[in-house]
Short mmCIF file of C-alpha atoms and ligand atoms in Angstrom, two decimals:
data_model
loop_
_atom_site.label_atom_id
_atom_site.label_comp_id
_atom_site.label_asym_id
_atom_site.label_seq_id
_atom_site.Cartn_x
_atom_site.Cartn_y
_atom_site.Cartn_z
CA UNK A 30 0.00 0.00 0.00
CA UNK A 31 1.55 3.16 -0.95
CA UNK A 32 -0.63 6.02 -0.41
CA UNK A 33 -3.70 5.71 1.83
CA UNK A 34 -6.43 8.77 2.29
CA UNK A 35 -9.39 7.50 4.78
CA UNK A 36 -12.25 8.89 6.06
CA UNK A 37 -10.74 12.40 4.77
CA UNK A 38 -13.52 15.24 5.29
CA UNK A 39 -12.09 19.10 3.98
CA UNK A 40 -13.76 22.23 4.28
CA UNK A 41 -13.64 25.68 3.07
CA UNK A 42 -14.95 28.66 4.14
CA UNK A 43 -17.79 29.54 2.32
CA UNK A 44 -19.58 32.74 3.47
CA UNK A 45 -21.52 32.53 7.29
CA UNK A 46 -21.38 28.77 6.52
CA UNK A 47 -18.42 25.80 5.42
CA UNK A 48 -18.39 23.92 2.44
CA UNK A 49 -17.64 20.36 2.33
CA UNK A 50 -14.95 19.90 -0.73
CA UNK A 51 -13.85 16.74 0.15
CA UNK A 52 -16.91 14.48 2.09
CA UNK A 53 -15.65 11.03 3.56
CA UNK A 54 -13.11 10.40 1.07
CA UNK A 55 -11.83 7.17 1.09
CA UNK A 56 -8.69 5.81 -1.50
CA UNK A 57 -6.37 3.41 -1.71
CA UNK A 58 -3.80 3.51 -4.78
CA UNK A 59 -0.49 0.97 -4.40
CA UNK A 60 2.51 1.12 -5.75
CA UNK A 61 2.67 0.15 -9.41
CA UNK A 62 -1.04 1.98 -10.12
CA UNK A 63 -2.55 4.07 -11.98
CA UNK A 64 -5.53 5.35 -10.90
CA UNK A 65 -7.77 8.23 -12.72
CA UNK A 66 -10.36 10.38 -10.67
CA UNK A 67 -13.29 12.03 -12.72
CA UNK A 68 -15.81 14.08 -12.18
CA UNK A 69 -17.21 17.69 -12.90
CA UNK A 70 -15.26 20.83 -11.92
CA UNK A 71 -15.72 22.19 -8.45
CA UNK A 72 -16.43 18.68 -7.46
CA UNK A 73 -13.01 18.15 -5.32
CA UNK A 74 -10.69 16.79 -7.55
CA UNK A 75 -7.97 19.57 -7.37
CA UNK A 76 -8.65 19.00 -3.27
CA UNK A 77 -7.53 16.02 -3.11
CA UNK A 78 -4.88 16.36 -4.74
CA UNK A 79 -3.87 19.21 -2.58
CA UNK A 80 -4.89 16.81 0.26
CA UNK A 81 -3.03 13.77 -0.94
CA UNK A 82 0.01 16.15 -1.69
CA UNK A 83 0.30 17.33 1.78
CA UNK A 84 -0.52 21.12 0.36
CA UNK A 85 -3.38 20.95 2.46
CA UNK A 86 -4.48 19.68 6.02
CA UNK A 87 -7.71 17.80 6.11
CA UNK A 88 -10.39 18.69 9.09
CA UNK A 89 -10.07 15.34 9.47
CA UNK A 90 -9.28 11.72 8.83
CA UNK A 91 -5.50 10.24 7.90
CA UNK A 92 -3.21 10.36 4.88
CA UNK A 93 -0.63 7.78 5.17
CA UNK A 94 1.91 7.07 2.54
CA UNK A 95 4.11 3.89 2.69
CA UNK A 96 2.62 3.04 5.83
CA UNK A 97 3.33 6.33 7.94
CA UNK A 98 0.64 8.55 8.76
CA UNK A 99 1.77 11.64 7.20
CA UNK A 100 -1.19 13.92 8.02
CA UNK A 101 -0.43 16.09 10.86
CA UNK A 102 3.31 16.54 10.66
CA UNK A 103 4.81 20.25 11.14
CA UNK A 104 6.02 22.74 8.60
CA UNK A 105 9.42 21.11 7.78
CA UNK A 106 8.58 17.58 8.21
CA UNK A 107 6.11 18.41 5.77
CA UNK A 108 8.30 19.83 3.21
CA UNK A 109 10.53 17.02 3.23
CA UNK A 110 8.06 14.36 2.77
CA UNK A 111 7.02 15.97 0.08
CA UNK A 112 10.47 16.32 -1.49
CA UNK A 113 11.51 12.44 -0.68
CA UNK A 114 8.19 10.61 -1.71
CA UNK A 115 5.62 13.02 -3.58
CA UNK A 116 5.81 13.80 -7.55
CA UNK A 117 3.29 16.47 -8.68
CA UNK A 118 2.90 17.37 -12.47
CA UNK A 119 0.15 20.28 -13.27
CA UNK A 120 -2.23 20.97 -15.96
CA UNK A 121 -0.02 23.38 -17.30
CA UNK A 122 3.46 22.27 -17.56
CA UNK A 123 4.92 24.87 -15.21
CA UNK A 124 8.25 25.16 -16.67
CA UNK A 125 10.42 27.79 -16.42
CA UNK A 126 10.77 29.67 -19.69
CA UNK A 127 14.90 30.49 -19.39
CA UNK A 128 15.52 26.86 -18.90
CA UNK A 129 16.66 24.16 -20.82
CA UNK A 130 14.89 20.52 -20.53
CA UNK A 131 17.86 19.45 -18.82
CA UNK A 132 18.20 22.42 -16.68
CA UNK A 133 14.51 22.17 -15.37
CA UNK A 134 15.68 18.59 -13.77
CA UNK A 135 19.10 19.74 -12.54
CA UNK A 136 17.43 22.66 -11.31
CA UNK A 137 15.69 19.91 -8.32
CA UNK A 138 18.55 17.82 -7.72
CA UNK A 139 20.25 21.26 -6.89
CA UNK A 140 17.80 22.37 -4.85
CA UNK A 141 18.44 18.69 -2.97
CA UNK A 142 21.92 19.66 -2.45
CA UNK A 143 23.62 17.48 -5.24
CA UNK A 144 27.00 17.85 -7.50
CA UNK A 145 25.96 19.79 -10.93
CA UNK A 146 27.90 16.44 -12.61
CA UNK A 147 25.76 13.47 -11.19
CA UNK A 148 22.28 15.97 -11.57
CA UNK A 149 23.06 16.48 -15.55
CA UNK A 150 23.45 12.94 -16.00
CA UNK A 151 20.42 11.87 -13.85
CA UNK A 152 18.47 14.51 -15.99
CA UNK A 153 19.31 13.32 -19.49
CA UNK A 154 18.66 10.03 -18.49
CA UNK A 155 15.46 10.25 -16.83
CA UNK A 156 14.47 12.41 -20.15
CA UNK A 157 15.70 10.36 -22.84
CA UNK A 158 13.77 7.59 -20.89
CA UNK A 159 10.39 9.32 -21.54
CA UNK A 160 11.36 9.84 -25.69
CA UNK A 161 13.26 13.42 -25.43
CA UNK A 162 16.35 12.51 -26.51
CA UNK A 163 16.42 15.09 -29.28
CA UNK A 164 15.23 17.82 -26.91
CA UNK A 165 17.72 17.84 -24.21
CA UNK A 166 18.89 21.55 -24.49
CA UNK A 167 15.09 23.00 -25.85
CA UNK A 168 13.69 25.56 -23.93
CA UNK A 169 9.86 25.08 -23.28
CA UNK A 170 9.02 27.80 -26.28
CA UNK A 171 10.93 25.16 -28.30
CA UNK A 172 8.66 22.22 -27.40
CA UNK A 173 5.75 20.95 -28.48
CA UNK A 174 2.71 20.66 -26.31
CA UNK A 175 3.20 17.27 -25.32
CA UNK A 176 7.06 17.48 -25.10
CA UNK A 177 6.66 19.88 -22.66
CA UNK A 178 4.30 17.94 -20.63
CA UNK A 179 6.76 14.69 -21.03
CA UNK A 180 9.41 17.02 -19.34
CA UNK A 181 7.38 18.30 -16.22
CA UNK A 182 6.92 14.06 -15.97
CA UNK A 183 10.44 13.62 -16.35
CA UNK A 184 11.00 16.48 -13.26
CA UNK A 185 8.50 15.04 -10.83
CA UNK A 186 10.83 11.80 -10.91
CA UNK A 187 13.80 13.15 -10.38
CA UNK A 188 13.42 12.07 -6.23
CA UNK A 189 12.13 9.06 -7.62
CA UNK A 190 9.36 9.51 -5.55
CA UNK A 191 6.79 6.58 -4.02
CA UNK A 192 3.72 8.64 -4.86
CA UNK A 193 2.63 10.75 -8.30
CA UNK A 194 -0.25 13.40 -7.93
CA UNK A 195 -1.16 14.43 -11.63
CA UNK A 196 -3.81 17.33 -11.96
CA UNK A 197 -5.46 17.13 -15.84
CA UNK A 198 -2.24 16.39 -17.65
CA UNK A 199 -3.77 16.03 -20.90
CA UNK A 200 -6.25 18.88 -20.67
CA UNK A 201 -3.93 21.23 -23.75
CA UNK A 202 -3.06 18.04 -25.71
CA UNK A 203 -5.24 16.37 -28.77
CA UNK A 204 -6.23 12.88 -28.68
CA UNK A 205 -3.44 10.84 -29.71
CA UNK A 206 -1.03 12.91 -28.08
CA UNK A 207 -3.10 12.70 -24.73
CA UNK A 208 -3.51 8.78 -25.38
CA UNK A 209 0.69 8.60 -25.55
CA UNK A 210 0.99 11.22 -22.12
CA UNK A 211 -1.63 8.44 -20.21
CA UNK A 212 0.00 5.31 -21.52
CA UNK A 213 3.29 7.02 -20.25
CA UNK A 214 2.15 7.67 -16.60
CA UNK A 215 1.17 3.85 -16.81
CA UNK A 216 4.23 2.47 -17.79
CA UNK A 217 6.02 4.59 -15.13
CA UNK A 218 3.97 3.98 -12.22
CA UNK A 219 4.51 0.03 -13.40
CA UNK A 220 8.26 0.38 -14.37
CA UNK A 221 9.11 2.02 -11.48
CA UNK A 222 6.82 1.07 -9.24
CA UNK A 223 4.76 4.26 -8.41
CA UNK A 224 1.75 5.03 -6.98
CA UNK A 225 -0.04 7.45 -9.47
CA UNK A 226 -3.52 9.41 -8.43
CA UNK A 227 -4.52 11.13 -12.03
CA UNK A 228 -7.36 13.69 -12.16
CA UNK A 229 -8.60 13.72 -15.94
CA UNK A 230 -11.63 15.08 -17.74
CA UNK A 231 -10.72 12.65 -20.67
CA UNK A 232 -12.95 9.86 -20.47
CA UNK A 233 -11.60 8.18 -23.81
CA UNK A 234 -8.05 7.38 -22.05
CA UNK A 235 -9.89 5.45 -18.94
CA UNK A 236 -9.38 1.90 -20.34
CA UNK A 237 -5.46 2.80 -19.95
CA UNK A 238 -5.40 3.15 -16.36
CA UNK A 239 -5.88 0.37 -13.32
CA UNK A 240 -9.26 2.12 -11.48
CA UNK A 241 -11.10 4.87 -11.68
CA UNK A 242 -12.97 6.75 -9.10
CA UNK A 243 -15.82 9.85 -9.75
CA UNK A 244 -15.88 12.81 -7.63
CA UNK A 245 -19.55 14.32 -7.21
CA UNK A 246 -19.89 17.30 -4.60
CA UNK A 247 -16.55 15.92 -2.56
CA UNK A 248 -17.66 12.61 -2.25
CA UNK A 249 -15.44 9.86 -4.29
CA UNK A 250 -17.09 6.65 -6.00
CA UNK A 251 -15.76 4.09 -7.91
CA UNK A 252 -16.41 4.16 -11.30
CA UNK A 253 -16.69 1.28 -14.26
CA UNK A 254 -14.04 1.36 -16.53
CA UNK A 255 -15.51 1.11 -20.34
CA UNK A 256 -13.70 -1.06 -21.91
CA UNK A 257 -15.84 -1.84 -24.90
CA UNK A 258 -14.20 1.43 -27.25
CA UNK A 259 -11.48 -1.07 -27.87
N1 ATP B 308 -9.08 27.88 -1.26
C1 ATP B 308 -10.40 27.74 -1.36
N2 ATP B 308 -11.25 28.46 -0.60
C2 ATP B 308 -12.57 28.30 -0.69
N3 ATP B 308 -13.17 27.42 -1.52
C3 ATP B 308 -12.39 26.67 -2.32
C4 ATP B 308 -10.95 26.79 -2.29
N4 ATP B 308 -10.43 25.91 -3.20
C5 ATP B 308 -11.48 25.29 -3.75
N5 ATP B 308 -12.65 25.73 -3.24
C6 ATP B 308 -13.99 25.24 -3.57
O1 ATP B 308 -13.99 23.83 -3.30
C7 ATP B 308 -14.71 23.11 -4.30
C8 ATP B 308 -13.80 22.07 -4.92
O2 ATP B 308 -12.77 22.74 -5.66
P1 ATP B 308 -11.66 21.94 -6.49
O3 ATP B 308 -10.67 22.94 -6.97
O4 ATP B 308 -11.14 20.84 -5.65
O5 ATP B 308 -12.53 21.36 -7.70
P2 ATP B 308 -12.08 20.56 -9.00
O6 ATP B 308 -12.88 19.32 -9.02
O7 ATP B 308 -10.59 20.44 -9.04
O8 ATP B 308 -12.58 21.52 -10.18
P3 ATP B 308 -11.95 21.77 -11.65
O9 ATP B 308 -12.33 20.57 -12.48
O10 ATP B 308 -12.66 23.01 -12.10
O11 ATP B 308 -10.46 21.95 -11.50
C9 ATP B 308 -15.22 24.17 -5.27
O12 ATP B 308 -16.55 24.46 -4.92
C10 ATP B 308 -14.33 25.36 -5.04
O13 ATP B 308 -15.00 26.56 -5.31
MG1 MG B 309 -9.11 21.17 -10.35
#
């Protein structure tokens, strides 16, 4: 079991009153899954993420992630659970323009303290891994769409992390290319042995992924996988 939400209730102010984003959550994604969550916006997705991610601090119930309970730790321990286990990639790429592909890796392994040799050869690795071999030294206004999103996948596993929180990856990509950017996140959380919690609005990808769940007004239910497009 890799990453373990239960019983997780989150509210947000909401005028004289609270409202319930997240409402009993329960989820259970192990390493080696993929797992997509659904469901229409404002519903809680993005929550819990930010719940799962230790951005936020539920009103209550646990997050535990390879078997420590991981949701009330302080600022700093925090911080560095985030940096050892957790991978986030964004709906928008989030790179940073100046950079190089290569750069935007080295730039974590820096921030982890390590030499500028071992981080440049981690990075080219990790990115010719994912296909990017002929974009090494391409600034994002030199990639495509998808390239760019294969690099801000290539930066969340630079700490080769236990856990992969992926908010609407494919939402600026067409079809095929979103098809390639899902079977990706499969083979990774497989290969290396990740657990992956994907929030998608792209129903057409869901026979690529190991379970999916629906979000309706914070409250998370599984979901059948159609299977029958193939
Ligand atoms: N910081 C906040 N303060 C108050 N309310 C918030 C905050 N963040 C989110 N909400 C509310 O919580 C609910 C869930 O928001 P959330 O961002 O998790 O939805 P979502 O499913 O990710 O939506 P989308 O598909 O549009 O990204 C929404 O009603 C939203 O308005
Ligand atoms: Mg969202």
């Amino acid at each position: 079991m890799s990453i373990n939400l239960h019983d997780i209730v989150l509210t947000y102010p909401d005028g004289d009153n609270r409202l319930r984003a997240l409402d009993d959550v329960d989820l259970h994604v192990r390493r080696g899954e993929l797992v997509a969550v659904t469901g229409p916006s404002g519903s809680g997705k993005s929550s819990l993420l930010a719940v799962a991610g230790l951005l936020t601090t539920p009103d209550s119930g646990t997050v535990t992630i390879d078997g420590t309970d991981v949701t009330r730790l302080d600022r700093g321990a925090r911080t560095d659970m985030r940096r050892e286990k957790l991978g986030f990639v964004f709906q928008q790429s989030n790179l940073l323009p100046s950079l190089t592909a290569t750069e935007q890796l080295q730039m974590i392994t820096h921030l982890g303290g390590g030499s500028v040799r071992d981080s440049r050869a981690r990075a080219r690795e990790l990115l010719c891994s994912l296909g990017l071999e002929g974009q090494l030294d391409r600034r994002p206004n030199q990639l495509s769409g998808g390239q760019r999103q294969r690099v801000a996948i290539a930066r969340s596993l630079v700490n080769d992390p236990a856990v992969l929180l992926v908010d609407e990856p494919t939402s600026a990509l067409d079809e095929e290319r979103s098809r390639e950017i899902v079977a990706l996140l499969a083979d990774i959380s497989r290969e290396r042995q990740v657990a992956t919690v994907m929030v998608t609005h792209d129903l057409n990808q869901l026979d690529l992924v190991d379970s999916a769940y629906e979000m309706h007004s914070g409250a998370l239910r599984p979901r059948q996988i159609a299977t029958a497009a193939n």
